[in-house]
mmCIF file of C-alpha atoms and ligand atoms in Angstrom:
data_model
loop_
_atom_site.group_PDB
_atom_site.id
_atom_site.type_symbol
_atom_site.label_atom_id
_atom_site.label_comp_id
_atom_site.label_asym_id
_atom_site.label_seq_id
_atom_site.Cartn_x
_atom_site.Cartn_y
_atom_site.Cartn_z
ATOM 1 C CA UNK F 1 9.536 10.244 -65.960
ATOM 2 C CA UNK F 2 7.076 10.287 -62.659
ATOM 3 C CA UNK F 3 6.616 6.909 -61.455
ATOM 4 C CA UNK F 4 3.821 5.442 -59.907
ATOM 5 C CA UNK F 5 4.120 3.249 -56.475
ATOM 6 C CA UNK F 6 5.144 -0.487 -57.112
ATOM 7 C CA UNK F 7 2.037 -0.995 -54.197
ATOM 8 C CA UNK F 8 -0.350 0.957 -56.900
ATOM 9 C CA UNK F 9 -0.136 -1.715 -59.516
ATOM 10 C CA UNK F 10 0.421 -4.907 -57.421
ATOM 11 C CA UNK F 11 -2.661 -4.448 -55.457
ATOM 12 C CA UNK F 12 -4.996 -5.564 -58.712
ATOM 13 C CA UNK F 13 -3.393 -8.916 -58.856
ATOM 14 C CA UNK F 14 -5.562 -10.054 -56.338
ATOM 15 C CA UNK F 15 -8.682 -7.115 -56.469
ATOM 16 C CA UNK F 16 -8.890 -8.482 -60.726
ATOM 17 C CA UNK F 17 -9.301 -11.643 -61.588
ATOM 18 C CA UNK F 18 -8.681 -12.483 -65.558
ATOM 19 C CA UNK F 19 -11.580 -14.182 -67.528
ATOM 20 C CA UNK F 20 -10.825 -17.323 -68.465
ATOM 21 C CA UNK F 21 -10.436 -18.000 -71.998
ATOM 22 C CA UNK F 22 -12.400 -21.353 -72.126
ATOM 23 C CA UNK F 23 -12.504 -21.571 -75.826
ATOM 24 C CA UNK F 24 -14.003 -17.850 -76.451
ATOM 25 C CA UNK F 25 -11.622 -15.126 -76.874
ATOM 26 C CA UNK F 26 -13.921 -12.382 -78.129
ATOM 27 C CA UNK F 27 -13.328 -9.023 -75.667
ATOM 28 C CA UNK F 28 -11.151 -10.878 -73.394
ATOM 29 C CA UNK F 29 -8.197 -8.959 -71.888
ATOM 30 C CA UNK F 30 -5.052 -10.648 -72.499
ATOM 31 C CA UNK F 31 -2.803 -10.285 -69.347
ATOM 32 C CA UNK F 32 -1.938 -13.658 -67.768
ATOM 33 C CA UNK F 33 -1.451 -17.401 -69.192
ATOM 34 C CA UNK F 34 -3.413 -18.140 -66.520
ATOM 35 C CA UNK F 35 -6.516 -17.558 -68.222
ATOM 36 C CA UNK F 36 -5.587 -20.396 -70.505
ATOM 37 C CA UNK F 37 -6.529 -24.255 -71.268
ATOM 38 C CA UNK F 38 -5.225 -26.693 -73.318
ATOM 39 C CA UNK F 39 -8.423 -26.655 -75.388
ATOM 40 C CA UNK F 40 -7.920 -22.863 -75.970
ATOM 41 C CA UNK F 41 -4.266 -23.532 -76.647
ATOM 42 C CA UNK F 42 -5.183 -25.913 -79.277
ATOM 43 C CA UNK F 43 -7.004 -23.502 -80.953
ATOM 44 C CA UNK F 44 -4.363 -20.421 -81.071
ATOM 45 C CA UNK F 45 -2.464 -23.403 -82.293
ATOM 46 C CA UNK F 46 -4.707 -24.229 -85.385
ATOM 47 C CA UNK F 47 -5.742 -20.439 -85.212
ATOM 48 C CA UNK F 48 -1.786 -19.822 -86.214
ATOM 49 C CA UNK F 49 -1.038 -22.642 -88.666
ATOM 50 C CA UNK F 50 -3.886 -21.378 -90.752
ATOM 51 C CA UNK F 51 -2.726 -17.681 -90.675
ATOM 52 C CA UNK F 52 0.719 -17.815 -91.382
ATOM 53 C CA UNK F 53 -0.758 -20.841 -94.323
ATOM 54 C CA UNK F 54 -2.736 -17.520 -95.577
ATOM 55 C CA UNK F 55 0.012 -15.248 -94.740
ATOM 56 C CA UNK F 56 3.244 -16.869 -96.699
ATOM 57 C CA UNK F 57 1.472 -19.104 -99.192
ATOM 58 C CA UNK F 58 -1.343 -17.534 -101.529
ATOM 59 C CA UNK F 59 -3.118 -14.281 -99.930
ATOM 60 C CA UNK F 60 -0.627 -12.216 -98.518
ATOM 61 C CA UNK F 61 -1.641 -8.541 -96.930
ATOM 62 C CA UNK F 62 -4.798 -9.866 -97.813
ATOM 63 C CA UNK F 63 -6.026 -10.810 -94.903
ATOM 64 C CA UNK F 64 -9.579 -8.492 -93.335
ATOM 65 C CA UNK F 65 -9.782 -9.928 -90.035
ATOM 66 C CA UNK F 66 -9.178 -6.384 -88.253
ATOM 67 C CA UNK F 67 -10.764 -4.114 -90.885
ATOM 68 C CA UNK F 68 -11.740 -0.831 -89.599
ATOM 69 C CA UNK F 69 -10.414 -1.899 -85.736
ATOM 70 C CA UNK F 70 -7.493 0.170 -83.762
ATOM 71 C CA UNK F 71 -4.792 -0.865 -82.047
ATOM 72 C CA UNK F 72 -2.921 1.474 -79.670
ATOM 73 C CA UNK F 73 0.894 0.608 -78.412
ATOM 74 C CA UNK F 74 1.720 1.782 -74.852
ATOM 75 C CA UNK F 75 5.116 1.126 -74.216
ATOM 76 C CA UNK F 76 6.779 2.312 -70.835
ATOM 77 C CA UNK F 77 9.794 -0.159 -71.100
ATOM 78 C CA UNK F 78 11.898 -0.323 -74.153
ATOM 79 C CA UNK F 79 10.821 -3.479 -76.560
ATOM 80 C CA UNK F 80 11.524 -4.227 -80.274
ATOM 81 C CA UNK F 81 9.992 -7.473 -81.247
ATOM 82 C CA UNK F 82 6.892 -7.296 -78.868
ATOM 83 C CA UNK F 83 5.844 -3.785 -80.053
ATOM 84 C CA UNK F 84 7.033 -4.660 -83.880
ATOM 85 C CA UNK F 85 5.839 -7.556 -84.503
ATOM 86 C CA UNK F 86 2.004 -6.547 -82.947
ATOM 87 C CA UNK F 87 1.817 -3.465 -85.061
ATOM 88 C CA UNK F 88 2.927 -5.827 -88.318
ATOM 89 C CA UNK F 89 0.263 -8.595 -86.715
ATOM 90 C CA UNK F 90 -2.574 -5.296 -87.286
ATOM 91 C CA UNK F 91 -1.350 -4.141 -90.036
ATOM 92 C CA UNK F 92 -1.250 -8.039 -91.935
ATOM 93 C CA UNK F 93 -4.984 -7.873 -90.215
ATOM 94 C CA UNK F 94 -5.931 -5.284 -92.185
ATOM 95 C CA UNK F 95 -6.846 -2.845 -89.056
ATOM 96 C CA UNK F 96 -4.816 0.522 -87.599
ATOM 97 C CA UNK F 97 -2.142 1.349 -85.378
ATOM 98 C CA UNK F 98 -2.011 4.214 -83.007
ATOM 99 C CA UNK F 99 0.618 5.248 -80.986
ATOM 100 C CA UNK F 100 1.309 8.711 -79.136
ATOM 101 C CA UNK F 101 3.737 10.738 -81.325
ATOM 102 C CA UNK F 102 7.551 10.735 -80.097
ATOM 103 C CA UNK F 103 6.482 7.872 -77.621
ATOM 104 C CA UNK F 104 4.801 8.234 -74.006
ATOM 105 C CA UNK F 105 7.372 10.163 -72.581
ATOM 106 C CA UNK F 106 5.842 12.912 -74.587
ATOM 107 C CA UNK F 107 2.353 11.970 -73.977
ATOM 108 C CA UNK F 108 0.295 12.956 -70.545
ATOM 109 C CA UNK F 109 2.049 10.643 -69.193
ATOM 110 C CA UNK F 110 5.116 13.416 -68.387
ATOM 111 C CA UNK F 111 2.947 15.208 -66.947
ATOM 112 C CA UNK F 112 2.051 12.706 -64.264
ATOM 113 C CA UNK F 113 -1.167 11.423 -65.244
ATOM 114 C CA UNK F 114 -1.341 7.432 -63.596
ATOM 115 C CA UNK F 115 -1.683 4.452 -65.515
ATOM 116 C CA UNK F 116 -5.262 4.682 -64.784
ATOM 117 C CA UNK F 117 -6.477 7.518 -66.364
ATOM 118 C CA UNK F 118 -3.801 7.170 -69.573
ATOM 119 C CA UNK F 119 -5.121 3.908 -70.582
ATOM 120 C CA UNK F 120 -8.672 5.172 -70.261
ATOM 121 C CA UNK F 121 -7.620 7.864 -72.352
ATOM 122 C CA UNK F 122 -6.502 5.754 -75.128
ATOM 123 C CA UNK F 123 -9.482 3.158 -74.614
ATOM 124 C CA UNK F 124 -11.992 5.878 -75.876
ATOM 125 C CA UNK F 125 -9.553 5.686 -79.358
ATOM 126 C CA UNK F 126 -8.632 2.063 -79.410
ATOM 127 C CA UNK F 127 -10.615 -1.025 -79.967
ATOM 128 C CA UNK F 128 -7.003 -3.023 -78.107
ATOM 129 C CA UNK F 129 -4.431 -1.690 -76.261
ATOM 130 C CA UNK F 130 -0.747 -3.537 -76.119
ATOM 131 C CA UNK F 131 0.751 -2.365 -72.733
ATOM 132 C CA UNK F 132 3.823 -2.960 -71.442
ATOM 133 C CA UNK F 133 5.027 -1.379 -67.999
ATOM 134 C CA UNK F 134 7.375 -1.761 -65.394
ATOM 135 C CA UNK F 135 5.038 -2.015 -62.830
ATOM 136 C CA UNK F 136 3.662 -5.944 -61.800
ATOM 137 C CA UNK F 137 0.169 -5.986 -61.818
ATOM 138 C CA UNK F 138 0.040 -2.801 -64.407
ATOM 139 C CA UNK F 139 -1.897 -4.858 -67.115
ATOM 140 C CA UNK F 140 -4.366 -6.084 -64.353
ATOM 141 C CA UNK F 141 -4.682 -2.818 -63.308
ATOM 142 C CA UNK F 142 -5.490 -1.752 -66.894
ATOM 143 C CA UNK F 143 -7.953 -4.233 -67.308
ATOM 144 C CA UNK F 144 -9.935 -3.405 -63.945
ATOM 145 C CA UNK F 145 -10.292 0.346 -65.121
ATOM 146 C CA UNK F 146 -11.144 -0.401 -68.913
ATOM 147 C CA UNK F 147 -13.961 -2.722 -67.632
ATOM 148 C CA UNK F 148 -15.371 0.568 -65.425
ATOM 149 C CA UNK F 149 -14.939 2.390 -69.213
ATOM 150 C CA UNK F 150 -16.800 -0.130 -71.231
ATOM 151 C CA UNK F 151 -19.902 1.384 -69.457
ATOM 152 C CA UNK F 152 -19.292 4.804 -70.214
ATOM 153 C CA UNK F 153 -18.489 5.036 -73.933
ATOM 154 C CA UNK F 154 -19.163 2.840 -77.303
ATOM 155 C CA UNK F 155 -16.136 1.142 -77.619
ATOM 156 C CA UNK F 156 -15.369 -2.238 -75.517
ATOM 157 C CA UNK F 157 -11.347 -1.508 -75.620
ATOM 158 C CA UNK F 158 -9.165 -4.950 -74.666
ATOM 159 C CA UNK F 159 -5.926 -4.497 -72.794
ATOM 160 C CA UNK F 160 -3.415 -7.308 -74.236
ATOM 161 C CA UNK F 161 -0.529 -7.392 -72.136
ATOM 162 C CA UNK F 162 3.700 -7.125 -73.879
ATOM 163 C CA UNK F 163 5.215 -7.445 -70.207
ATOM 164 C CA UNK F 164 4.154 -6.154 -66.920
ATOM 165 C CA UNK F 165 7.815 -5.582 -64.630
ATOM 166 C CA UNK F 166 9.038 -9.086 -63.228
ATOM 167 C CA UNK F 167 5.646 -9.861 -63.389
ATOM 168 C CA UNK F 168 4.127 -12.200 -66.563
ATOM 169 C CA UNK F 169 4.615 -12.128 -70.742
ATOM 170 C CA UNK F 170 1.736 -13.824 -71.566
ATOM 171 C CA UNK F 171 2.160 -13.122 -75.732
ATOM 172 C CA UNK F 172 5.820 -14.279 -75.492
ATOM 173 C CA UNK F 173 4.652 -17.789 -73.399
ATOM 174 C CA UNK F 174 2.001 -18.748 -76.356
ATOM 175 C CA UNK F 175 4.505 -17.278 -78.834
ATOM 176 C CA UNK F 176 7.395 -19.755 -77.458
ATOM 177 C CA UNK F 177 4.650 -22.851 -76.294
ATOM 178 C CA UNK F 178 3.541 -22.388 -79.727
ATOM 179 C CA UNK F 179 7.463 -22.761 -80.931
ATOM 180 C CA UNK F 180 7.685 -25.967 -79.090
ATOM 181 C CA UNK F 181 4.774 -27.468 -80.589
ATOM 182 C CA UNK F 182 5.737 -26.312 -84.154
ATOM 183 C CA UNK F 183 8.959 -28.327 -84.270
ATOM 184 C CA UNK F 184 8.216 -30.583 -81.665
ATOM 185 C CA UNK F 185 4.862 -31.405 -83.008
ATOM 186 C CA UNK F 186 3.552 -31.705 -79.133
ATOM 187 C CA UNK F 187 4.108 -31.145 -75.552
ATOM 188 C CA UNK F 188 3.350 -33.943 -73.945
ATOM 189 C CA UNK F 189 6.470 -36.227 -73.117
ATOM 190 C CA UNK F 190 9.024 -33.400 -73.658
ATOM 191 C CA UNK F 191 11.989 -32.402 -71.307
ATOM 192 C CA UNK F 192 12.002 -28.628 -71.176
ATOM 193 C CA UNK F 193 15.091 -26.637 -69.654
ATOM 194 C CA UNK F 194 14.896 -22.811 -68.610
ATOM 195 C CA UNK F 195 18.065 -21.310 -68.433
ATOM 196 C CA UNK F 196 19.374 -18.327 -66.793
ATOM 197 C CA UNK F 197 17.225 -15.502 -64.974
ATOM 198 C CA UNK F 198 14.709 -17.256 -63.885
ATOM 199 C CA UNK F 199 13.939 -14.766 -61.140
ATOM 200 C CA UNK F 200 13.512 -11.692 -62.940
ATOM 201 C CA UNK F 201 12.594 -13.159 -66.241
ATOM 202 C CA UNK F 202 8.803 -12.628 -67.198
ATOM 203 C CA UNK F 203 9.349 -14.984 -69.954
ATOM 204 C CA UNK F 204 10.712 -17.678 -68.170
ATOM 205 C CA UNK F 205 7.477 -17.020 -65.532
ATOM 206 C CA UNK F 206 5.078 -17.295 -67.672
ATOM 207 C CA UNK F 207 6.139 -20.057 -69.865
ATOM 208 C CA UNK F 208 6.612 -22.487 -67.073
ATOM 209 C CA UNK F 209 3.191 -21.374 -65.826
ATOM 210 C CA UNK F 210 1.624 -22.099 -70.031
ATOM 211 C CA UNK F 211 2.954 -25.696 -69.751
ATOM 212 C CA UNK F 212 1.192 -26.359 -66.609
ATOM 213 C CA UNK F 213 -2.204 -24.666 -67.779
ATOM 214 C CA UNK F 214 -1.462 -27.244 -70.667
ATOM 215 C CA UNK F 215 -1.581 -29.691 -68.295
ATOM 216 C CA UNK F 216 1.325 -31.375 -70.770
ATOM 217 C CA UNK F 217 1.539 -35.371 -69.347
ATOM 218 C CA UNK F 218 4.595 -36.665 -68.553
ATOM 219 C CA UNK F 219 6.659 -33.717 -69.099
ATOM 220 C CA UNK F 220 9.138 -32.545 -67.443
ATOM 221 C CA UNK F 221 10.556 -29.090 -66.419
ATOM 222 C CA UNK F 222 14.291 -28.131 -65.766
ATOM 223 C CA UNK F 223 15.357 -25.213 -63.846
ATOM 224 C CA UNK F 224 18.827 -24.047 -64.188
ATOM 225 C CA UNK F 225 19.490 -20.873 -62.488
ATOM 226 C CA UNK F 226 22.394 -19.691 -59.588
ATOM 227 C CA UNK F 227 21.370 -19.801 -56.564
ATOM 228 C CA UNK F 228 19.922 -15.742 -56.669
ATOM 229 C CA UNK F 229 18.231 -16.071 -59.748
ATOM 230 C CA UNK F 230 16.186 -19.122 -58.782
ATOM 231 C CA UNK F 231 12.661 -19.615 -60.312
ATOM 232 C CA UNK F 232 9.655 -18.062 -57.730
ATOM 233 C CA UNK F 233 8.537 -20.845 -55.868
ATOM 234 C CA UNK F 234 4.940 -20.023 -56.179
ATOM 235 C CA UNK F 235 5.561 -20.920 -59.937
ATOM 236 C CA UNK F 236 7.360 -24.277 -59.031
ATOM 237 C CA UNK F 237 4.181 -24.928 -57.144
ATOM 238 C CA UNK F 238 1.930 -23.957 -59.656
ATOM 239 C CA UNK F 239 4.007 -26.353 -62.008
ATOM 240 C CA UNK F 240 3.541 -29.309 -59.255
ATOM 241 C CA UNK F 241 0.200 -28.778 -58.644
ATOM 242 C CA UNK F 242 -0.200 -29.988 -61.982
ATOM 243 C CA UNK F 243 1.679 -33.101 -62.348
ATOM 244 C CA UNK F 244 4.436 -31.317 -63.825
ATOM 245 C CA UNK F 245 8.076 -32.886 -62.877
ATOM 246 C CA UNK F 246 10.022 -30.058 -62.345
ATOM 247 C CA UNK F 247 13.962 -30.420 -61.090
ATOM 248 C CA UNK F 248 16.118 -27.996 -60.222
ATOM 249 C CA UNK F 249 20.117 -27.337 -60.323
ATOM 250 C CA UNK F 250 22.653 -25.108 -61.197
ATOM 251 C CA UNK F 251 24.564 -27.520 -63.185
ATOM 252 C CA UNK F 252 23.178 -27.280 -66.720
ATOM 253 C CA UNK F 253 25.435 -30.678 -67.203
ATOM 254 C CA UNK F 254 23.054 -32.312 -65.207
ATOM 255 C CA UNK F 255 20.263 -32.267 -67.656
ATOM 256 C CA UNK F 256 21.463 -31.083 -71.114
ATOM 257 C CA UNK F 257 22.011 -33.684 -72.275
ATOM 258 C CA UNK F 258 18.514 -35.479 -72.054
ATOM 259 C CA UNK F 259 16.940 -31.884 -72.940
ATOM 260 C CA UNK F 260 14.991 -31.281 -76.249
ATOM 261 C CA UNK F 261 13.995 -27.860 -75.585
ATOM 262 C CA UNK F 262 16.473 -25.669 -74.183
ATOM 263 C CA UNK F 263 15.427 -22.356 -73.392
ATOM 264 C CA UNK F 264 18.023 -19.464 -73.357
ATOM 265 C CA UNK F 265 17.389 -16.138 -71.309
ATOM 266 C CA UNK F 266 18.980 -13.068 -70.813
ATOM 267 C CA UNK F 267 20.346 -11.789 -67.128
ATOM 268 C CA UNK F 268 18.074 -9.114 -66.655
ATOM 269 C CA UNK F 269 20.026 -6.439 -65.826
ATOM 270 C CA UNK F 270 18.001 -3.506 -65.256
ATOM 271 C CA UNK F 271 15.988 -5.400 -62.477
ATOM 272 C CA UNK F 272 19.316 -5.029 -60.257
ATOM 273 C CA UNK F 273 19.179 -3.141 -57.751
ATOM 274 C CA UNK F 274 23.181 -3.147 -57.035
ATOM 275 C CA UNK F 275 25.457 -3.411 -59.932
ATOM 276 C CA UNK F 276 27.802 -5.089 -58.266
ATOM 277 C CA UNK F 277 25.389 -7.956 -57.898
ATOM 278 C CA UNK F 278 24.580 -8.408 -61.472
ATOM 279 C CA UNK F 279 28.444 -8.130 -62.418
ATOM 280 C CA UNK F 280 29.004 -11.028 -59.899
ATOM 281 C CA UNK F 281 26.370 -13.464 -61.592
ATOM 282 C CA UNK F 282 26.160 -12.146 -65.352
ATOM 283 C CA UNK F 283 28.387 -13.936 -66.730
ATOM 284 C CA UNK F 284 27.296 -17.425 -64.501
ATOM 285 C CA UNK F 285 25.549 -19.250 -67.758
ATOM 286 C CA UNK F 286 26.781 -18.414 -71.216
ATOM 287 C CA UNK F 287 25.947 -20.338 -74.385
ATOM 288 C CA UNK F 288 28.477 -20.961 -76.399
ATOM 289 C CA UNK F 289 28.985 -23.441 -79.741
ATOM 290 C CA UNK F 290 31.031 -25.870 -77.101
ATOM 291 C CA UNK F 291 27.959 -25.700 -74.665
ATOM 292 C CA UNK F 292 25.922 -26.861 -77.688
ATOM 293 C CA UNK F 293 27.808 -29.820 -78.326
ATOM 294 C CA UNK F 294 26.881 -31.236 -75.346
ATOM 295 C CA UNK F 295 23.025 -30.943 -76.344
ATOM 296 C CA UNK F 296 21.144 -33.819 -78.283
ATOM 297 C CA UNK F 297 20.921 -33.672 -82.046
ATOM 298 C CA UNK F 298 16.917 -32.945 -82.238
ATOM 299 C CA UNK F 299 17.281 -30.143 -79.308
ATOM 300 C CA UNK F 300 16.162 -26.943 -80.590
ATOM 301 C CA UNK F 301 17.597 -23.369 -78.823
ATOM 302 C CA UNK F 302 15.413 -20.947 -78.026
ATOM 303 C CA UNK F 303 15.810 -17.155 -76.558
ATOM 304 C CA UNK F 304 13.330 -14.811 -76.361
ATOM 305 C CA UNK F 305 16.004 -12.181 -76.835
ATOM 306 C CA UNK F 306 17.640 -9.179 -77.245
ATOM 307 C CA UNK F 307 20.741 -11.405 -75.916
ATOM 308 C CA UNK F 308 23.796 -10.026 -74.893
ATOM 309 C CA UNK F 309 26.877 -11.771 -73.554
ATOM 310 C CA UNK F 310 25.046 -14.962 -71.969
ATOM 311 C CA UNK F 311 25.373 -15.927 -75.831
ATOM 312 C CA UNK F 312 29.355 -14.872 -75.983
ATOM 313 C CA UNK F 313 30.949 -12.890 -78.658
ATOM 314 C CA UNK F 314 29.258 -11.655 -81.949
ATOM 315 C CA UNK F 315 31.199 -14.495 -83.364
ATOM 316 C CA UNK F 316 29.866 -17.367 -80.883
ATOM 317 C CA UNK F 317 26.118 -15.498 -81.998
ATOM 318 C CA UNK F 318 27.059 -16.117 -85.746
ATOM 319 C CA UNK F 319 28.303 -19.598 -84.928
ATOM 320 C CA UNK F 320 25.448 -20.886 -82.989
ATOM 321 C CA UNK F 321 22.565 -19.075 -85.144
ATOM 322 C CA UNK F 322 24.246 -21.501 -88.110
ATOM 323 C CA UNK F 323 23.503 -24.399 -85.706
ATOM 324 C CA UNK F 324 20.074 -25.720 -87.104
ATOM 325 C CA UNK F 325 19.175 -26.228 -83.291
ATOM 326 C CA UNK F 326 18.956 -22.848 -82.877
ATOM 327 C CA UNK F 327 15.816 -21.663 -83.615
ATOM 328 C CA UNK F 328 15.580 -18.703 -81.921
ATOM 329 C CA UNK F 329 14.509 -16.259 -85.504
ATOM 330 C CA UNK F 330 11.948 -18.746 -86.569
ATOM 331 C CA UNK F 331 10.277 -17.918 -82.382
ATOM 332 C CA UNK F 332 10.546 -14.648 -83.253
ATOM 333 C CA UNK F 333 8.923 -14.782 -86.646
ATOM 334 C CA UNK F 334 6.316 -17.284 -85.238
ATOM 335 C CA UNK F 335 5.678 -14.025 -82.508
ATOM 336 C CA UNK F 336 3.960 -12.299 -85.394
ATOM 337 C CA UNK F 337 1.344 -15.003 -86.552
ATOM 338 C CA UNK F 338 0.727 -16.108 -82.719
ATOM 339 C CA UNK F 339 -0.153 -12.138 -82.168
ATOM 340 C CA UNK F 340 -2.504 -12.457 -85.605
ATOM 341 C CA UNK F 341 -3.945 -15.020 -84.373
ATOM 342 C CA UNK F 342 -4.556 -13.568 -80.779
ATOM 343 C CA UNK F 343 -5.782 -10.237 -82.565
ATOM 344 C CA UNK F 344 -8.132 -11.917 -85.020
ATOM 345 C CA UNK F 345 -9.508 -13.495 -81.835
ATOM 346 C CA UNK F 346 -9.971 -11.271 -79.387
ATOM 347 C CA UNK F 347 -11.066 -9.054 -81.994
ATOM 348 C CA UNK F 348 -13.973 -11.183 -82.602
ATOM 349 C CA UNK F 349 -13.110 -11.959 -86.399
ATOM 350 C CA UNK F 350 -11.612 -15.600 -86.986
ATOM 351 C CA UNK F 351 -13.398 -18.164 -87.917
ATOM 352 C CA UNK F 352 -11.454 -21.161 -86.547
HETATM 353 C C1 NCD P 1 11.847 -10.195 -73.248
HETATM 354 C C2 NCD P 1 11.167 -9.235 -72.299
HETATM 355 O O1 NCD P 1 10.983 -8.052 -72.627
HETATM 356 O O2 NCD P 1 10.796 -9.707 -71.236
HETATM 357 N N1 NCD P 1 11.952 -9.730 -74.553
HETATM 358 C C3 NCD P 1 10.908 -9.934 -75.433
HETATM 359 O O3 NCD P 1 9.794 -9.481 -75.233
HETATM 360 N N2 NCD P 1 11.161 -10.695 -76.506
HETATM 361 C C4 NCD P 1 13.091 -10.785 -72.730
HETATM 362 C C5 NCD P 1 14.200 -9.883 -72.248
HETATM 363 O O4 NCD P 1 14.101 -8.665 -72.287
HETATM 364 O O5 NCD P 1 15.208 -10.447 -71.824
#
């Protein structure tokens, strides 16, 4: 498939600047966490609770928050729980989902039209737009040239961002901050370790950056990476700037066991440049049922996933997923109301 220039994207993290959330969500593109508050938090919080209440308890599909209002995937990286669980999110809504038959790589797209043009295409057929794209800065970019549409033509298309390269996952962050809070009941006073990738990991990004736009007190953050997959230290700064304590190590032994949130990532192999490097470090942090052992008795396991080995065998996967810690499906089911929640918002139709 033709491939824009890294350069192209990148450029609109600085030229765009996201609107800030600051308690109205209504038309807001969704592409960094750094839009959020604590106070806006708090509300996809309650926002979510009372959703999935309405959801799982007494009026299920019944919910009209999206009715009559289109949602178009655009998918240029392979997902299965982002792009799934926002078309169920429209579809519990009560709105649409369009997507270009067989996928974009049978759209325009293969014939080289840029990122630019394609998601002005499908803004002048979609009220929000779910992007996800190798390219850093690709949702920004997005954003910057649905703003010059929203002059041209009657709909005001959003761009809501499902991953954007090495870059941020904003939906992920409030999916998993939203995790934390659900069996934590807060996020103030927690220890929090990220494990793994933390270089390539747009998860891992983004989340740390949530719990410092949370301004959470007296929490603090663990880094556990080898030494090439270390966290970006503009995101260790962003975490300091805000009173976060952050440590870092490449022991996990060195914190485990005072953790109560341990979050699990994937080595993110297709960001590798050489093979040989990612053979060298792939197998550097695996969780295993022993590993586990060592955690407290209230930690809760979390993974974004897909995982692959940095979880063992199938039969370590069956082994820990019977652990109660692990609460890695429950993240992933929670991923779905967060997303109705976020819809509803930005969509301009929830009351709460
Ligand atoms: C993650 C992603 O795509 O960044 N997956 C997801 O959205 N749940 C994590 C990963 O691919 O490792």
């Amino acid at each position: 498939m033709p491939h824009q220039d890294l350069r192209q994207s990148e450029r609109f993290l600085t030229q765009y600047t996201p609107p800030k959330i600051d308690g109205d969500f209504t038309g807001k593109h969704i592409i960094s966490v750094e839009q959020f508050g604590r106070r806006d938090l708090q509300i996809l919080f309650d926002a979510t609770i009372s959703i999935r209440k309405r959801l799982t308890q007494h009026d299920r599909g019944l919910l009209h928050l999206t009715a009559g209002r289109l949602m178009a995937t655009l998918f240029y990286e392979a997902s299965t729980r982002t792009d799934l669980s926002f078309q169920a999110a429209m579809r519990h809504l009560g709105g649409e989902v369009v997507a270009a038959s067989n996928g974009v790589q049978f759209s325009s797209i293969y014939k080289g039209e840029n990122l630019a043009d394609t998601v002005r295409a499908v803004g002048c057929y979609a009220d929000v737009i779910v992007l996800r794209h190798p390219d850093v800065g690709s949702s920004y970019e997005a954003a910057y040239y649905l703003d010059l549409l929203r002059s041209q033509v009657s709909r005001q298309p959003v761009v809501i961002s499902g991953g954007d390269g090495v870059g941020e996952h904003p939906t992920q962050a409030l999916l998993d901050i939203f995790t934390i809070f659900d069996f934590k009941h807060q996020i103030d006073g927690l220890n929090i370790t990220l494990v793994g990738d933390l270089k390539h990991g747009r998860t891992v990004h983004s989340l740390a950056k949530l719990i410092a736009r949370y301004e959470a007190q007296d929490t603090t953050v663990n880094f556990v990476a080898p030494d090439a997959l270390q966290m970006p230290r503009s995101v260790i700064e962003f975490l300091r700037q805000k009173n976060i304590a952050v440590r870092e190590t490449d022991d996990l032994q060195d914190v485990l066991g005072e953790t109560d949130v341990i979050y699990w990532t994937r080595v993110q192999e297709e960001r590798f440049e050489d093979p040989a490097e990612y053979d060298a470090i792939k197998d550097r942090f695996i969780m295993t049922p022993p590993v586990l052992a060592h955690a407290r008795p209230d930690a809760i396991l979390m993974h974004p996933l897909p995982r692959k080995n940095e979880m063992g065998t199938p039969a370590d996967h069956d082994e820990l997923d019977a652990d109660p810690r692990a609460v890695y499906f429950r993240q992933m089911e929670n991923g779905m109301f967060v997303r109705m929640a976020l819809l509803a918002k930005v969509l301009g139709g929830l009351w709460v």
